[in-house]
Tab-separated table of C-alpha atoms in Angstrom:
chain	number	residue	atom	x	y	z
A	7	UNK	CA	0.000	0.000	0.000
A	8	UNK	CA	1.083	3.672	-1.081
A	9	UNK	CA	0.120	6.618	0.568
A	10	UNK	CA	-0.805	10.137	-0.896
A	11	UNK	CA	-1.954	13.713	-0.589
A	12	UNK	CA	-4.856	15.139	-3.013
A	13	UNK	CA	-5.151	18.906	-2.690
A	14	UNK	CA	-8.708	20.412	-4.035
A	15	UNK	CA	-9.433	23.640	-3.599
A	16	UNK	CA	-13.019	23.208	-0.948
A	17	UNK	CA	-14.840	26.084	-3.242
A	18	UNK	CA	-14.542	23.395	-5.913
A	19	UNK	CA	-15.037	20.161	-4.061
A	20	UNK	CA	-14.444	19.544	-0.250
A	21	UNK	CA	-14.651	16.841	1.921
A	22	UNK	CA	-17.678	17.420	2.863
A	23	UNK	CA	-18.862	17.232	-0.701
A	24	UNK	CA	-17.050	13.884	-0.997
A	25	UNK	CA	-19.033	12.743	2.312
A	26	UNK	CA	-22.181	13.596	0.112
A	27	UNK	CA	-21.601	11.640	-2.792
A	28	UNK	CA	-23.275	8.658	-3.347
A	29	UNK	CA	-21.358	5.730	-2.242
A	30	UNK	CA	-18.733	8.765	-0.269
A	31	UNK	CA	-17.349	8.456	-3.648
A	32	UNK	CA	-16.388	10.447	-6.417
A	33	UNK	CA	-13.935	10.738	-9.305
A	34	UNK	CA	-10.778	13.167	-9.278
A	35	UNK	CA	-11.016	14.106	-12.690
A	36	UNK	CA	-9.345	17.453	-14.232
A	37	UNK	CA	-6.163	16.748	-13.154
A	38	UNK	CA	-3.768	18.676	-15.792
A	39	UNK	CA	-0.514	18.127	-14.996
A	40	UNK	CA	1.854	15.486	-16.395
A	41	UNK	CA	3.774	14.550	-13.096
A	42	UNK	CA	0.346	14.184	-11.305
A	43	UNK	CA	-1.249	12.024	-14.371
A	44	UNK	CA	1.525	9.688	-14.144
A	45	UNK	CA	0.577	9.220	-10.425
A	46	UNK	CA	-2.669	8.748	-10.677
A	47	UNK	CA	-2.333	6.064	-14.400
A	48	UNK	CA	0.757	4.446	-13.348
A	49	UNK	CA	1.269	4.277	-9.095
A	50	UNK	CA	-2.692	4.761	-7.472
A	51	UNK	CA	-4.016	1.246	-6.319
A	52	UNK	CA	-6.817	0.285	-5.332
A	53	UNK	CA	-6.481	1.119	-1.301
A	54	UNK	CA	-4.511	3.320	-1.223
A	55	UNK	CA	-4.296	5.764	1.429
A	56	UNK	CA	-4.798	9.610	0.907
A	57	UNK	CA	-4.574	12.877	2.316
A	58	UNK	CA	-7.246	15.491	1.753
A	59	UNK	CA	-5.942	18.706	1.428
A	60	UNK	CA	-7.994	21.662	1.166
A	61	UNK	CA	-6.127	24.194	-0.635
A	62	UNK	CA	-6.354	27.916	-1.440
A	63	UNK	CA	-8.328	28.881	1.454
A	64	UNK	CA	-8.587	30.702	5.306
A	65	UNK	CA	-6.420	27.514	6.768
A	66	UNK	CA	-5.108	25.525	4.111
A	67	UNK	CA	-4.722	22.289	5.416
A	68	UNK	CA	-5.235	18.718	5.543
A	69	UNK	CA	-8.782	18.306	6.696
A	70	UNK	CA	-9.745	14.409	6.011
A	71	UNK	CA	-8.704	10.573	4.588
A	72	UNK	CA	-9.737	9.107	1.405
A	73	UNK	CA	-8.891	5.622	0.061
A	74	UNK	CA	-8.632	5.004	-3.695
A	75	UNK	CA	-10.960	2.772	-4.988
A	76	UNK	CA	-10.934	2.814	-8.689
A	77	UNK	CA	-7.814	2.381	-10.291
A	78	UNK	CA	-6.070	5.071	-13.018
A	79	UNK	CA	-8.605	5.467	-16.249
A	80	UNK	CA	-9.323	7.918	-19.264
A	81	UNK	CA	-10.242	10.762	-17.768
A	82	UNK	CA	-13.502	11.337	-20.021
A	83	UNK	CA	-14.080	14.867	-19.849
A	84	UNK	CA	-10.697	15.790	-21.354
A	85	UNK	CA	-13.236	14.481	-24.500
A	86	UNK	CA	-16.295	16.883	-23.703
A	87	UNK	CA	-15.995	19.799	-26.170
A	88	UNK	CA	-18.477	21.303	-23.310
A	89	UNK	CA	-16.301	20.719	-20.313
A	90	UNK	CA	-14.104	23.248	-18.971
A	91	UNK	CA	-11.276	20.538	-18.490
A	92	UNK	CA	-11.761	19.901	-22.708
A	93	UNK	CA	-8.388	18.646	-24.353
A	94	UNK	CA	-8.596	18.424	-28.113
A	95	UNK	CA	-5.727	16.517	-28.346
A	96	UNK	CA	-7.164	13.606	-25.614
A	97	UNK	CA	-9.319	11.179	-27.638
A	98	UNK	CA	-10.560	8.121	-26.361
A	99	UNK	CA	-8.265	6.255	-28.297
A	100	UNK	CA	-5.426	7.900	-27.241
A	101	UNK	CA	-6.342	9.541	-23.573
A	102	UNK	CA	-4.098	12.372	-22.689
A	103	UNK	CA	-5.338	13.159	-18.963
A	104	UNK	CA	-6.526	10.149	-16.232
A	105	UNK	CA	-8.019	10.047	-13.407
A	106	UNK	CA	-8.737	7.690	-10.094
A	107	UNK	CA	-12.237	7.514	-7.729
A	108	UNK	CA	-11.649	8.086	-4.150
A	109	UNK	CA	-13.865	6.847	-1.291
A	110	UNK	CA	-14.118	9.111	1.980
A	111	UNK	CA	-13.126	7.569	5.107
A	112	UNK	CA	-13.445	10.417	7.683
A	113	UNK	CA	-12.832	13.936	8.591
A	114	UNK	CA	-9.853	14.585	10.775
A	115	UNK	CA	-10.629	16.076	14.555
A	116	UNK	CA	-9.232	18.990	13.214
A	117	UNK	CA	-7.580	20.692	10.347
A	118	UNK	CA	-3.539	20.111	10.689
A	119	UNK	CA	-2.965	23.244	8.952
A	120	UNK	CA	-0.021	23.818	6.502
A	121	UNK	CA	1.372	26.450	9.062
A	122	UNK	CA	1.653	23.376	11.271
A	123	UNK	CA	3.159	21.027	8.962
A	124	UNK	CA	5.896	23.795	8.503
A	125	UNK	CA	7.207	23.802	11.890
A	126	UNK	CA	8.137	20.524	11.499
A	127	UNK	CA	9.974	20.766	8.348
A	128	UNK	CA	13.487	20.393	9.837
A	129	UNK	CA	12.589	17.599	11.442
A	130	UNK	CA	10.341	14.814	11.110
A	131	UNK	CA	8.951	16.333	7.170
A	132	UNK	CA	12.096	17.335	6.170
A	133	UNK	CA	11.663	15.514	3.099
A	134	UNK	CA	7.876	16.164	2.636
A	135	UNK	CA	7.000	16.629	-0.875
A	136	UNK	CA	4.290	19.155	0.574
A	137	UNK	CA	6.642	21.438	2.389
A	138	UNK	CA	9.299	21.741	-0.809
A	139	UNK	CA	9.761	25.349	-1.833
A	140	UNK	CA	8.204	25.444	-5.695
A	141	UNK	CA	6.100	22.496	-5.423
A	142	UNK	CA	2.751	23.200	-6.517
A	143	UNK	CA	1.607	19.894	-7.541
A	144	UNK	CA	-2.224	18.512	-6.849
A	145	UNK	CA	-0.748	15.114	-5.811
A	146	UNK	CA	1.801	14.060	-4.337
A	147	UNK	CA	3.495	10.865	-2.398
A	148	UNK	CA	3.955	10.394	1.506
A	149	UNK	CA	5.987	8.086	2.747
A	150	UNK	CA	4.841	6.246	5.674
A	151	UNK	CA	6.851	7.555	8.402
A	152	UNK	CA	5.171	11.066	7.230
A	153	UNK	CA	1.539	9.177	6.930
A	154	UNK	CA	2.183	8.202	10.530
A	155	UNK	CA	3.934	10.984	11.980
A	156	UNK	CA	0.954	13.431	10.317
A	157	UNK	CA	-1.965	11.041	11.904
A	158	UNK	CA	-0.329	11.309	15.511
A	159	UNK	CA	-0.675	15.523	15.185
A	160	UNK	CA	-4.560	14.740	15.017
């Protein structure tokens, strides 16, 4: 098992709105970066651990878990002329952009803020993909010492 961190902005879609889905499940779809395809298509497995990170907001921070429970597949509205996250050059014979359905497992206790997660960065996340200056990816990989050393901060 691999563990992860999803970042969605919760003006878009929160955990709460995963919580409301049917099933506490929904697709991450619109991802539209290479590095963060690759994840999702080539490392995501079904059960997966993952961080939800609410992004862009008051207290950006990671607010919930999520397993994944559908494996990497053609993301579908890369095909949608009508869809903001339309890719001419995606077809469904050659998919350009992939994505993975997550399954809520529960809201944190509390938010463990990214201001948080910082003062630990010379320690214990010294090597958290999160906490890298420049990194502005959508998904990323956590090892398991970070997985655990995050949960205990709950």
């Amino acid at each position: 098992m691999r563990y992860w961190l999803m970042k969605s902005e919760p003006n878009e879609f929160s955990i709460d709105d995963l919580y409301l889905r049917p099933h506490q499940t929904e697709q991450w779809d619109g991802v539209r970066n290479y590095q963060a395809r690759n994840m999702m298509r080539d490392e995501m497995k079904n059960g997966d651990q993952v961080f939800f990170y609410h992004s862009n907001c008051d207290v950006p921070g990671i607010v919930g878990l999520m397993r994944i429970s559908r494996e990497g597949y053609p993301d579908h509205f890369a095909f949608d002329p009508e869809d903001k996250h339309h890719d001419p050059k995606s077809t469904p014979d050659a998919p350009r952009w992939f994505m993975v359905d997550v399954t809520f497992e529960r809201k944190l206790s509390r938010t463990i803020s990214l201001h948080e997660l910082k003062t630990h960065a010379d320690a214990e996340l010294a090597e958290f993909a999160l906490l890298r200056r420049g990194n502005r990816l959508s998904i990323m990989p956590v090892t398991q010492d970070q997985w655990e050393f995050i949960l205990a901060l709950e």
